[in-house]
PDB file of C-alpha atoms in Angstrom:
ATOM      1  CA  UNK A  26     -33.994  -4.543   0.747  1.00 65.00           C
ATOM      2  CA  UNK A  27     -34.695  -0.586   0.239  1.00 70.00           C
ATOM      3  CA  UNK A  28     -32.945   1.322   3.192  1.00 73.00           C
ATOM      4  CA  UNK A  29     -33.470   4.043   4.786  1.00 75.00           C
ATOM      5  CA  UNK A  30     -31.803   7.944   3.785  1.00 81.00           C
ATOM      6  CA  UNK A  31     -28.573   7.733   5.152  1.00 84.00           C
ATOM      7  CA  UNK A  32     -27.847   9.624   8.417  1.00 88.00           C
ATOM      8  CA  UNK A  33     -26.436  13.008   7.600  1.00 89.00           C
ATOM      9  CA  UNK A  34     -22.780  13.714   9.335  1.00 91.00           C
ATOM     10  CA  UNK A  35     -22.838  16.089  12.719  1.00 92.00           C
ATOM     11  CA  UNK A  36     -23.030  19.574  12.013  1.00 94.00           C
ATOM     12  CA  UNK A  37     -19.263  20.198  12.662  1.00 94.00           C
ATOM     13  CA  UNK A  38     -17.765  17.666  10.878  1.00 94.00           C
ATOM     14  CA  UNK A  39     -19.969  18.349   7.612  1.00 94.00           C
ATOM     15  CA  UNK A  40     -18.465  22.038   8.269  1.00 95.00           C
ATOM     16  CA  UNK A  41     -15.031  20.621   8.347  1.00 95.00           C
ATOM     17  CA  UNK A  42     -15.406  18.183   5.311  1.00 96.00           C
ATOM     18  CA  UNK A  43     -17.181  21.063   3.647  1.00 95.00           C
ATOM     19  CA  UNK A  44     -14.244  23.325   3.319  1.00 96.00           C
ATOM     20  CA  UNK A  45     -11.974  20.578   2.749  1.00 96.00           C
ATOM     21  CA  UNK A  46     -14.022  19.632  -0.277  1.00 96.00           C
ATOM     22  CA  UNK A  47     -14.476  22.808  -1.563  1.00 95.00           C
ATOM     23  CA  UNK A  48     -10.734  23.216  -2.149  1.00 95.00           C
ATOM     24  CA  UNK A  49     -10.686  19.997  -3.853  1.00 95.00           C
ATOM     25  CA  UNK A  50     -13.694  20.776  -6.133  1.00 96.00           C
ATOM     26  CA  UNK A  51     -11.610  24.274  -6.971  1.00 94.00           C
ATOM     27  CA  UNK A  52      -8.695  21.896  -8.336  1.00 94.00           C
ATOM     28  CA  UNK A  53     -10.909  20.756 -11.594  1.00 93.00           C
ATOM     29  CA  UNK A  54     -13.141  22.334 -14.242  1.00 91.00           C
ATOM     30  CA  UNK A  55     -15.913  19.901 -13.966  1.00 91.00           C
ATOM     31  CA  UNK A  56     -16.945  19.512 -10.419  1.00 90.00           C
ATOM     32  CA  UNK A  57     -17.761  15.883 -10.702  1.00 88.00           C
ATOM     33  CA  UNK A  58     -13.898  15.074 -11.574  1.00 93.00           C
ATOM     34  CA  UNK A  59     -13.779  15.399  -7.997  1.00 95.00           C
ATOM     35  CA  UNK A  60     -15.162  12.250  -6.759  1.00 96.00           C
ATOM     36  CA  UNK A  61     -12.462  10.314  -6.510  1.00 96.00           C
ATOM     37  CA  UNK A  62     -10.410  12.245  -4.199  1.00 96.00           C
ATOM     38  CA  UNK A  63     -13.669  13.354  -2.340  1.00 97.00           C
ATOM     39  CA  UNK A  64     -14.202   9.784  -1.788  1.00 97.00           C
ATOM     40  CA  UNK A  65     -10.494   9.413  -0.112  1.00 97.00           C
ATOM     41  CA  UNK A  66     -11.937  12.513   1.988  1.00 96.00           C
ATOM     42  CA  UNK A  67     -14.431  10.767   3.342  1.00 96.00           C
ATOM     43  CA  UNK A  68     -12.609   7.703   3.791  1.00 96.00           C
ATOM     44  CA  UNK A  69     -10.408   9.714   5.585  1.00 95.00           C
ATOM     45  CA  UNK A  70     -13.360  10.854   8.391  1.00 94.00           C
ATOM     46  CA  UNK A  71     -14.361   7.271   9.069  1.00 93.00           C
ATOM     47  CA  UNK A  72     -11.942   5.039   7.616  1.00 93.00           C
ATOM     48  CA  UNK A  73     -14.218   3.748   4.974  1.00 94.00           C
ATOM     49  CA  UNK A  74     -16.781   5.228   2.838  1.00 95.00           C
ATOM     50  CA  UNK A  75     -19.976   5.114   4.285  1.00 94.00           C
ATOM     51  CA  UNK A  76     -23.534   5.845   3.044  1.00 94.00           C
ATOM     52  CA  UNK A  77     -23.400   9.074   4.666  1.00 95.00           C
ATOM     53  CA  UNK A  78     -20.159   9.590   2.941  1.00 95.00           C
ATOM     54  CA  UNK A  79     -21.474   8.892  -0.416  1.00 95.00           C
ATOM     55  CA  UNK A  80     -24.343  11.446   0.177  1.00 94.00           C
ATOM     56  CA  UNK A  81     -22.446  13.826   1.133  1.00 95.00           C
ATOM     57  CA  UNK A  82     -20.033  13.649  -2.193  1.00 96.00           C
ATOM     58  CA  UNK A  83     -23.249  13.596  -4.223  1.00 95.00           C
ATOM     59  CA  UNK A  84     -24.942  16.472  -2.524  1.00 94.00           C
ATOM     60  CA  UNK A  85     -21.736  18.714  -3.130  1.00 94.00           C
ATOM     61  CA  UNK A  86     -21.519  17.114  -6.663  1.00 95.00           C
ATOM     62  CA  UNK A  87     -24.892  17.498  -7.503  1.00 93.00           C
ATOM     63  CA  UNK A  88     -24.661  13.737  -8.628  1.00 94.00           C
ATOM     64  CA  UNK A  89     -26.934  10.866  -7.606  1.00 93.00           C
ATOM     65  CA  UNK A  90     -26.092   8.399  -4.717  1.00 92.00           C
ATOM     66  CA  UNK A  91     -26.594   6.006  -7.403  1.00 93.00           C
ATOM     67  CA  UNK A  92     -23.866   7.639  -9.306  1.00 94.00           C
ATOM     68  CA  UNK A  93     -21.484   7.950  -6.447  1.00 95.00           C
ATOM     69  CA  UNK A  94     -22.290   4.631  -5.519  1.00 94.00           C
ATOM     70  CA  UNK A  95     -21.364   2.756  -8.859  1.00 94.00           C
ATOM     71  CA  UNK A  96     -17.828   4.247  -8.714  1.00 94.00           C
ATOM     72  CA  UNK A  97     -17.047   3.347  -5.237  1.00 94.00           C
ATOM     73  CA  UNK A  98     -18.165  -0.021  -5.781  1.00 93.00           C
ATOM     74  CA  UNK A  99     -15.937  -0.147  -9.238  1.00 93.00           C
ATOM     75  CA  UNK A 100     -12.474   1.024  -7.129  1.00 91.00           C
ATOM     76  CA  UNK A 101     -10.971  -1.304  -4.942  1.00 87.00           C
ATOM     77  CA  UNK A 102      -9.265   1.679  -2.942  1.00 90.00           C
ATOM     78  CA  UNK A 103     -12.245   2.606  -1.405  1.00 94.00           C
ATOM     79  CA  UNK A 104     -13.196   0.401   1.644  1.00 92.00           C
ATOM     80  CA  UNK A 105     -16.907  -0.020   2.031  1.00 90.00           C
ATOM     81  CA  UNK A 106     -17.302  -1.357   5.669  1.00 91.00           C
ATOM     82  CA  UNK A 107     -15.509  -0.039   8.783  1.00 92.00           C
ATOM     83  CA  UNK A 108     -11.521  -1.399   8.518  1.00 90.00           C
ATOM     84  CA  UNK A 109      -8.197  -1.331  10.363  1.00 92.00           C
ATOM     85  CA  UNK A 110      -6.198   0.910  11.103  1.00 94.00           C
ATOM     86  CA  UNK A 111      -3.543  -1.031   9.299  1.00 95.00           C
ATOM     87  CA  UNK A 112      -4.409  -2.518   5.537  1.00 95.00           C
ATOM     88  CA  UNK A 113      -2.491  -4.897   4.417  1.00 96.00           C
ATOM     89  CA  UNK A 114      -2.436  -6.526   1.211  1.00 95.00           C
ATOM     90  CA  UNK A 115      -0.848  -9.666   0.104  1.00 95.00           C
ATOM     91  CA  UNK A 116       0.011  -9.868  -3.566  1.00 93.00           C
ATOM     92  CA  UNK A 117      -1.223 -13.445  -5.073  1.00 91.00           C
ATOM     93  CA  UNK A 118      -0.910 -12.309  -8.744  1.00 90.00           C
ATOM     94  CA  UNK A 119       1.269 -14.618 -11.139  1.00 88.00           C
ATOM     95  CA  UNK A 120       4.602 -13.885 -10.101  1.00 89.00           C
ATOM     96  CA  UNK A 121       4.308 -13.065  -6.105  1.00 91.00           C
ATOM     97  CA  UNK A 122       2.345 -16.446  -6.110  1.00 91.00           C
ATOM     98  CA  UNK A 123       5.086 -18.551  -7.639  1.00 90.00           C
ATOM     99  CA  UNK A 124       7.235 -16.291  -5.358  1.00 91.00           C
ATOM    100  CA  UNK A 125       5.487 -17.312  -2.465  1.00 92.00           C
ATOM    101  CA  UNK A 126       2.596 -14.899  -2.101  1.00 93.00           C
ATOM    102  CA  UNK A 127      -0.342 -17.445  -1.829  1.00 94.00           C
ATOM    103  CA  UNK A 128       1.982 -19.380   1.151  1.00 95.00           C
ATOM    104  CA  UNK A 129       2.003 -15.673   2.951  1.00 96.00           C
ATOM    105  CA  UNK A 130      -1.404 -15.316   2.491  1.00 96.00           C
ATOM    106  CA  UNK A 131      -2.527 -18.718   3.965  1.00 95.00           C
ATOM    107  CA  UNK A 132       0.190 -17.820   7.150  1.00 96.00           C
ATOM    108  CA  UNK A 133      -1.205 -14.681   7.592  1.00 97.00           C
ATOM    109  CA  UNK A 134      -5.410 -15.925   7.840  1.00 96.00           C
ATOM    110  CA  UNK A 135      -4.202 -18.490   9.942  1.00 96.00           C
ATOM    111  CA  UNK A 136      -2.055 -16.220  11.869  1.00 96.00           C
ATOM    112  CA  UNK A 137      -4.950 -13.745  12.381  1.00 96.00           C
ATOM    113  CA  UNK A 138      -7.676 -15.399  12.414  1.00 95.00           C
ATOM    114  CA  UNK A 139      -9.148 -13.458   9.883  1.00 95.00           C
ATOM    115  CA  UNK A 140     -10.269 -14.115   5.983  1.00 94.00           C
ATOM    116  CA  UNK A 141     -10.011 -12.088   3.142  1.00 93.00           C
ATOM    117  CA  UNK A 142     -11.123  -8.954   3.876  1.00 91.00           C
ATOM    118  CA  UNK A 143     -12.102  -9.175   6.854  1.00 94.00           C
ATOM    119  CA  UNK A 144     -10.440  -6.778  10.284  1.00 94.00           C
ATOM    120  CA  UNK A 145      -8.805  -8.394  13.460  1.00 95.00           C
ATOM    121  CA  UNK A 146     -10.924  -7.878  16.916  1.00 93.00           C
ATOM    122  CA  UNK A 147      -9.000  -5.294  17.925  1.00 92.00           C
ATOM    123  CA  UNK A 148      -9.538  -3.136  14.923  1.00 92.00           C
ATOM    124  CA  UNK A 149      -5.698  -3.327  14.292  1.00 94.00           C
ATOM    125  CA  UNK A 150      -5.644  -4.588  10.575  1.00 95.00           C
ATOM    126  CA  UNK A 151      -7.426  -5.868   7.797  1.00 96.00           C
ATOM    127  CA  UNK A 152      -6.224  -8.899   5.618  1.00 96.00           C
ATOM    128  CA  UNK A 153      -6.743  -8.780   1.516  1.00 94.00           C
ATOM    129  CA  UNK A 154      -5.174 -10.601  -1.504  1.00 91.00           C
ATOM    130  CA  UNK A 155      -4.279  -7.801  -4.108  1.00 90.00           C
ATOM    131  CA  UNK A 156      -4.761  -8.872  -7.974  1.00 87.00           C
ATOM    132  CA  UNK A 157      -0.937  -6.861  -8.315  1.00 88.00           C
ATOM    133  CA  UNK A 158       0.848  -4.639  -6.678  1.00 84.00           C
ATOM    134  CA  UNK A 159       3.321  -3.761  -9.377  1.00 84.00           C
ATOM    135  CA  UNK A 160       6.188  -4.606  -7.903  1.00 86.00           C
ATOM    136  CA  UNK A 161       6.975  -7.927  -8.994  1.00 87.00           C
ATOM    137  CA  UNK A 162      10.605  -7.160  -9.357  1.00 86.00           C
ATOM    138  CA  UNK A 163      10.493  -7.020  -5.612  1.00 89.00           C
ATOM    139  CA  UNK A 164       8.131 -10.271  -5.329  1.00 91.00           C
ATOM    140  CA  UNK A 165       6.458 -11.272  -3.138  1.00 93.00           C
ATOM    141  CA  UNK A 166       5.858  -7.846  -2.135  1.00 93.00           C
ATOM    142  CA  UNK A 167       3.078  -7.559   0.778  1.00 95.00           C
ATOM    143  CA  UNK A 168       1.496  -3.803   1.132  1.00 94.00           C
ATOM    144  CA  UNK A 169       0.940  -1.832   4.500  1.00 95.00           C
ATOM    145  CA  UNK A 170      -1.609   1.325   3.305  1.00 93.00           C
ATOM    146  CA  UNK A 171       0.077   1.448  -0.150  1.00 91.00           C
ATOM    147  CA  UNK A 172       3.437   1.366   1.541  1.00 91.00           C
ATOM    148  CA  UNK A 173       5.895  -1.533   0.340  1.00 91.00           C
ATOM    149  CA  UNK A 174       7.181  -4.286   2.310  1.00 93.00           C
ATOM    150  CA  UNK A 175       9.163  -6.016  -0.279  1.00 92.00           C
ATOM    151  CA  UNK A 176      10.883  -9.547  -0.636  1.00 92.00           C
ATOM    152  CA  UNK A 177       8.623 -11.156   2.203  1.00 93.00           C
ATOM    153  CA  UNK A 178       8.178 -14.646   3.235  1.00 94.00           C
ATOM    154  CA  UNK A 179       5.455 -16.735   5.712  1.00 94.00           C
ATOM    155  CA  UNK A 180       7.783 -15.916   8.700  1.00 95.00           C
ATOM    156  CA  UNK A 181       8.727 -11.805   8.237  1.00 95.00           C
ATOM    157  CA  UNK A 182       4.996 -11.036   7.279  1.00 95.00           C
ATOM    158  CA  UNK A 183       3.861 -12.937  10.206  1.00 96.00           C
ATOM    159  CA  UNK A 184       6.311 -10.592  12.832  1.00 95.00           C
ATOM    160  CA  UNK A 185       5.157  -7.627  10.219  1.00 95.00           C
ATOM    161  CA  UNK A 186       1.448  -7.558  11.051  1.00 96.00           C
ATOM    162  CA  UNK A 187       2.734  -9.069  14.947  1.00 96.00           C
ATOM    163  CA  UNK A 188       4.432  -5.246  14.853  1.00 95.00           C
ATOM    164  CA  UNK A 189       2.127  -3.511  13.453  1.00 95.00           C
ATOM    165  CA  UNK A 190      -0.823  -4.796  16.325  1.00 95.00           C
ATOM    166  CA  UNK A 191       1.831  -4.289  19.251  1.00 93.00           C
ATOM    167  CA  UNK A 192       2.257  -0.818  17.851  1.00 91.00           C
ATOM    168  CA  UNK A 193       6.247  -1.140  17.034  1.00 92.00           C
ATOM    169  CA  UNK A 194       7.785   1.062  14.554  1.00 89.00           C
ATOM    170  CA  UNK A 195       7.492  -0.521  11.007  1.00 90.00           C
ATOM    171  CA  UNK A 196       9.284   1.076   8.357  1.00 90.00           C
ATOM    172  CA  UNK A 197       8.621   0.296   4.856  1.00 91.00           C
ATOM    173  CA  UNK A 198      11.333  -1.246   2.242  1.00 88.00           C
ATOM    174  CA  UNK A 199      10.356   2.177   0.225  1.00 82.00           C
ATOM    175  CA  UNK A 200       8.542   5.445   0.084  1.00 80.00           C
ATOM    176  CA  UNK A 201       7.170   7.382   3.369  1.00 83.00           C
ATOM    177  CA  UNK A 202       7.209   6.300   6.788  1.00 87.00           C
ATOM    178  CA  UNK A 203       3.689   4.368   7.701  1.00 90.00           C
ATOM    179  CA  UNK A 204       1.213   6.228   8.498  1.00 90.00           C
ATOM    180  CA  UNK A 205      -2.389   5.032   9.673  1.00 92.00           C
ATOM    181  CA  UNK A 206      -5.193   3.966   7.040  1.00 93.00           C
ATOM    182  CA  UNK A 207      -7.360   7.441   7.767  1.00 94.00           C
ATOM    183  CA  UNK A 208      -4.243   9.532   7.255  1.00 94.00           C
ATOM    184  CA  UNK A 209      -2.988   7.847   4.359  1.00 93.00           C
ATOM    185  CA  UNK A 210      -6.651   8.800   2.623  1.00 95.00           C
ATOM    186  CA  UNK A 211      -6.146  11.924   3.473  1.00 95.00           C
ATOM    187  CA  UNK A 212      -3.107  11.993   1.513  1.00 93.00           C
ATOM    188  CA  UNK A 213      -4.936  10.373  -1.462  1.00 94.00           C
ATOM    189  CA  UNK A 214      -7.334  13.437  -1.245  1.00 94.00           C
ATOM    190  CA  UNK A 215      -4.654  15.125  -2.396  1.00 93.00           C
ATOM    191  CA  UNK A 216      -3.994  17.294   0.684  1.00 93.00           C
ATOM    192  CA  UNK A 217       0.067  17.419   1.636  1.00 90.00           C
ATOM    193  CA  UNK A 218       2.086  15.180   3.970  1.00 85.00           C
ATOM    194  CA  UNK A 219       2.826  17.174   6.456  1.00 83.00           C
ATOM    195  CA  UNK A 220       5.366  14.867   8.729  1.00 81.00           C
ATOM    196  CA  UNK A 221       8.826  16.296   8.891  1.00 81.00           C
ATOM    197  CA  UNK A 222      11.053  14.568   6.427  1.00 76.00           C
ATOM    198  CA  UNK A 223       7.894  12.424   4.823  1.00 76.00           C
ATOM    199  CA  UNK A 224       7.486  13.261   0.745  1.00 74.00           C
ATOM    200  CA  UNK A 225      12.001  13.074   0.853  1.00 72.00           C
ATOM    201  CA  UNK A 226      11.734   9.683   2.331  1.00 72.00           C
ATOM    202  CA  UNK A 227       9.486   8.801  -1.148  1.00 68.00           C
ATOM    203  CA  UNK A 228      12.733   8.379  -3.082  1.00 62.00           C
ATOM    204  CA  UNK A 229      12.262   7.153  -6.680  1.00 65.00           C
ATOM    205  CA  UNK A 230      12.569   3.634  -8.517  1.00 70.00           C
ATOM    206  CA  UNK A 231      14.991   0.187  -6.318  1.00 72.00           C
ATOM    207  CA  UNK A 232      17.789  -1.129  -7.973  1.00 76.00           C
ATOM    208  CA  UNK A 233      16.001  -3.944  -8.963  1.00 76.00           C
ATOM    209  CA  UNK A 234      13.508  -1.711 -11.115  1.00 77.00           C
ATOM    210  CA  UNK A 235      15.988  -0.389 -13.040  1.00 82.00           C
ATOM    211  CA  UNK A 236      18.276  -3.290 -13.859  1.00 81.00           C
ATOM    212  CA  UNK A 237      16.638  -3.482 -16.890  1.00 80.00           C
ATOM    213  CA  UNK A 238      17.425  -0.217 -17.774  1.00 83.00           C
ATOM    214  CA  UNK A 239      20.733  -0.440 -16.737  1.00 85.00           C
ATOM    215  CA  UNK A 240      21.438  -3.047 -18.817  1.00 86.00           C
ATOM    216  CA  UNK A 241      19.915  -1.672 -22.030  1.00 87.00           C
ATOM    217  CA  UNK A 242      22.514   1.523 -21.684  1.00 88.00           C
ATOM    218  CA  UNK A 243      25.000  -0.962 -21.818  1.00 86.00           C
ATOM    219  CA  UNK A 244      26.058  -0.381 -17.911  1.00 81.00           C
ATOM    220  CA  UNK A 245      27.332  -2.894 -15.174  1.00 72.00           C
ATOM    221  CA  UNK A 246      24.414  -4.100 -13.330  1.00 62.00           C
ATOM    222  CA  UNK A 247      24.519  -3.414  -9.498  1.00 56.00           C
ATOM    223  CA  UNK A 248      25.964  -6.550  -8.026  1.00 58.00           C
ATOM    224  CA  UNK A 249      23.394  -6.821  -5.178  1.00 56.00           C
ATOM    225  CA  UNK A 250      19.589  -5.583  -4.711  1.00 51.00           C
ATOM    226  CA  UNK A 251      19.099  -7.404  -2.406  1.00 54.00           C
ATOM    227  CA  UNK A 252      21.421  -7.936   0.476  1.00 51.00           C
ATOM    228  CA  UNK A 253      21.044 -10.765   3.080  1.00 51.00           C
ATOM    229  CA  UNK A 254      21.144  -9.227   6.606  1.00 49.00           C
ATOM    230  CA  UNK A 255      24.519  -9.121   7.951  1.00 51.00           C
ATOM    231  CA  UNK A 256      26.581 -10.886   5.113  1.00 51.00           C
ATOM    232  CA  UNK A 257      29.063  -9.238   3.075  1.00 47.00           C
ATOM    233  CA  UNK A 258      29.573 -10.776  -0.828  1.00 44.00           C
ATOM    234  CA  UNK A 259      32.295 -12.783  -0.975  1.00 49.00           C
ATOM    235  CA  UNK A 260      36.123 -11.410  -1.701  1.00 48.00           C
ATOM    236  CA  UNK A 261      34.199  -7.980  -1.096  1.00 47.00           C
ATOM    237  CA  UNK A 262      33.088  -5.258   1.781  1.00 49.00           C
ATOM    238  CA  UNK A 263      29.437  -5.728   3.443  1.00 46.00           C
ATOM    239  CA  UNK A 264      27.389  -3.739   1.029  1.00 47.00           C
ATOM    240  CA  UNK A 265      25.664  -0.388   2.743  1.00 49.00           C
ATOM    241  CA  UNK A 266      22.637   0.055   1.383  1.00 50.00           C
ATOM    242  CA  UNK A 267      21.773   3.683  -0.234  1.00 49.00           C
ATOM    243  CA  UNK A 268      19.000   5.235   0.563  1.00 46.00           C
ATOM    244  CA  UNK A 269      17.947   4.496  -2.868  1.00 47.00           C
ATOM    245  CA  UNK A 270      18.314   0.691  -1.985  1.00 52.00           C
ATOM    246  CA  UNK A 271      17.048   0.954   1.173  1.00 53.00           C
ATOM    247  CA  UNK A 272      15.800  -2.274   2.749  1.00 62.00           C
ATOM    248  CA  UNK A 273      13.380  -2.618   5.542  1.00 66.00           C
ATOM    249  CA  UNK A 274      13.778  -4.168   8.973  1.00 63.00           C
ATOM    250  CA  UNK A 275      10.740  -6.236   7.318  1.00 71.00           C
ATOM    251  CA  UNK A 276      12.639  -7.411   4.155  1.00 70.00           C
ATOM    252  CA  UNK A 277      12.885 -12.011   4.346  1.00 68.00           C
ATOM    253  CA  UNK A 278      16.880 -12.015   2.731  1.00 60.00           C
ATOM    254  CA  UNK A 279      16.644 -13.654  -0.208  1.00 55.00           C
ATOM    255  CA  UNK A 280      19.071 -15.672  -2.492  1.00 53.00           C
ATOM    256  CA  UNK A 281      17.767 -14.262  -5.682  1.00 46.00           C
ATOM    257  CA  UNK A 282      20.298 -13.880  -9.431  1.00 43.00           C
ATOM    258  CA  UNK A 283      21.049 -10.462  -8.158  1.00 43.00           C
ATOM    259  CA  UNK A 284      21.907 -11.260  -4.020  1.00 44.00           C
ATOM    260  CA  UNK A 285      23.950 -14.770  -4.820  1.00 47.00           C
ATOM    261  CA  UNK A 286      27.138 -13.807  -5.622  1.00 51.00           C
ATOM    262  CA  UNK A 287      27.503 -17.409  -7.356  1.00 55.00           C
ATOM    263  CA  UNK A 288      24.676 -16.456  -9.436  1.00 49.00           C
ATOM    264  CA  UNK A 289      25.390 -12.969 -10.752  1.00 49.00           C
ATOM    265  CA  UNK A 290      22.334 -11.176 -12.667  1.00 44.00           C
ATOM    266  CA  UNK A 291      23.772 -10.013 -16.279  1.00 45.00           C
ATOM    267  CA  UNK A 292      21.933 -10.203 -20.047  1.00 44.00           C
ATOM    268  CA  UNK A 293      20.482 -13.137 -20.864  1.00 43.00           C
ATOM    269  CA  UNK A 294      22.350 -15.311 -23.631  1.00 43.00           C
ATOM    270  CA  UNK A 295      20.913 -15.923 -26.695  1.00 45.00           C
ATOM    271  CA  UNK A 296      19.109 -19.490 -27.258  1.00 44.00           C
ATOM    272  CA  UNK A 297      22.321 -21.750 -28.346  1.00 45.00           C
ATOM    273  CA  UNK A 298      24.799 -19.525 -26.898  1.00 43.00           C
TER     274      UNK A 298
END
C-alpha cells in the first residue's frame, strides 16, 4: 500500500548527521559512492535504517528513495526494522552446519524464544542464520556485531547470548572488544574506534587460518589451535595462548586434528600412501 513521506529527523540530529555525512561524502569523487557507509550512519542513529534514514541519504545524494531503497534491501548488513542491541548470527552454511551450526541455531530459538530475525522482549538481541561467515576454519563460528565467537556448541552459545542479556563482559575469540550494534555502525561508517586499546586488540589471521600456509612453506604446523580449557598436551607444558591465538571465555573446547594430540594435523598423504 502507498505510504506516506517519511517523517523528517529532529532538527538537531539532521544537524549532527549532516556534518557527519558531509565528511564521508568528502572521502569519494562521486558523491553517490557514499551510500553505503551513509547507510551504516544512519544505522548508527537508530539502530536500523529507517525510511527517514533512507531520505535523508537520498536528499544529500541527490538520489531517489527508490534508489537508496534497492541497495539497502540488496545488503544484508543493513537492518531494516528496529533490532538489538546485540546481533548475533549463527553460521548454517555447509561446513558450520555439519559442524554443528544448525543444532546452535535450533538451541538458541528455543532458548530465546525468538525466530530468525526476529529481537528478544527486552530489546537485548536479535537471532539470524548467516549464509557464511568466513571462518569455517574456526567452525561453527557464531557472530556478535561482526565480532567472532569461534568453535561454539548448543551449550557455550546458549551462556553467550545468557551474558550478553545480563550485561556480563563478553569478549570475542578475535578482533576488538564488543561493542553495541549502533556503535559498531558507526565504525562501519568509517569513523575511528576510539576505545583505548580497541583497533590493537584487531590482531591479524588464528593459527588455524594459516596452517595452510604454514604447511605450503614447508614449516611445522602449530601443534594446537585450539586448546581445551585447562589441559596441557600430553608429555608437554599447558599451552599459553598468544595473543595471536587468543581464545575466548566463549570458545566450546574442541577435540579437532589440530587440539588431539593423538590426532596431530600434518599434510595429507597421497591416495595409496
Amino acid at each position: 500500500m502507498p505510504q506516506l513521506p517519511a517523517p523528517a529527523y529532529p532538527a538537531e540530529v539532521r544537524a549532527r548527521l549532516e556534518a557527519d555525512a558531509k565528511e564521508v561524502i568528502a572521502r569519494y569523487p562521486d558523491s553517490r559512492s557514499a551510500l553505503l557507509p551513509l547507510l551504516h550512519l544512519v544505522q548508527s542513529e537508530e539502530g536500523y535504517v529507517s525510511r527517514t534514514g533512507m531520505a535523508f541519504c537520498a536528499d544529500l545524494l541527490g538520489l531517489t528513495t527508490a534508489e537508496v531503497t534497492a541497495v539497502a534491501t540488496f545488503y544484508t548488513m543493513y537492518r531494516r526494522k528496529p533490532s538489538g542491541d546485540y546481533q548475533v548470527g549463527v553460521c548454517t552454511n555447509t561446513l558450520c552446519a555439519v559442524m554443528g551450526g544448525d543444532a546452535i541455531f535450533d538451541r538458541l530459538k528455543e532458548h530465546l524464544g525468538v525466530g530468525n530475525d526476529e529481537t528478544t522482549e527486552d530489546g537485548k538481541v536479535t537471532l539470524e542464520h548467516i549464509e557464511c561467515n568466513a571462518a569455517c576454519d574456526f567452525a561453527p563460528v557464531v557472530m556478535v556485531n561482526w565480532e567472532f565467537f569461534d568453535n561454539q556448541t548448543p551449550e557455550s552459545a546458549a551462556r553467550l547470548v545468557d551474558d550478553l542479556i545480563a550485561g556480563r563482559t563478553v569478549e570475542p575469540t578475535r578482533g576488538a572488544p564488543l561493542c553495541s550494534y549502533k556503535e559498531t555502525s558507526r565504525i562501519l561508517a568509517g569513523f575511528p574506534d576510539e576505545r583505548p586499546g580497541a583497533v590493537e586488540a584487531s590482531g591479524g589471521a588464528g593459527p588455524a587460518s594459516l596452517i595452510g600456509l604454514r604447511l605450503a612453506k614447508g614449516e611445522e604446523p602449530h601443534p594446537r589451535v585450539v586448546a581445551p580449557r585447562g589441559e596441557a598436551a600430553r608429555g608437554g607444558r599447558p599451552h599459553d595462548p598468544s595473543p595471536s591465538e587468543h581464545l575466548s571465555s566463549h570458545d566450546a573446547p574442541q577435540q579437532t586434528s589440530a587440539s588431539d594430540p593423538d590426532h596431530p594435523a600434518g599434510p595429507a598423504a597421497e591416495e595409496g600412501e
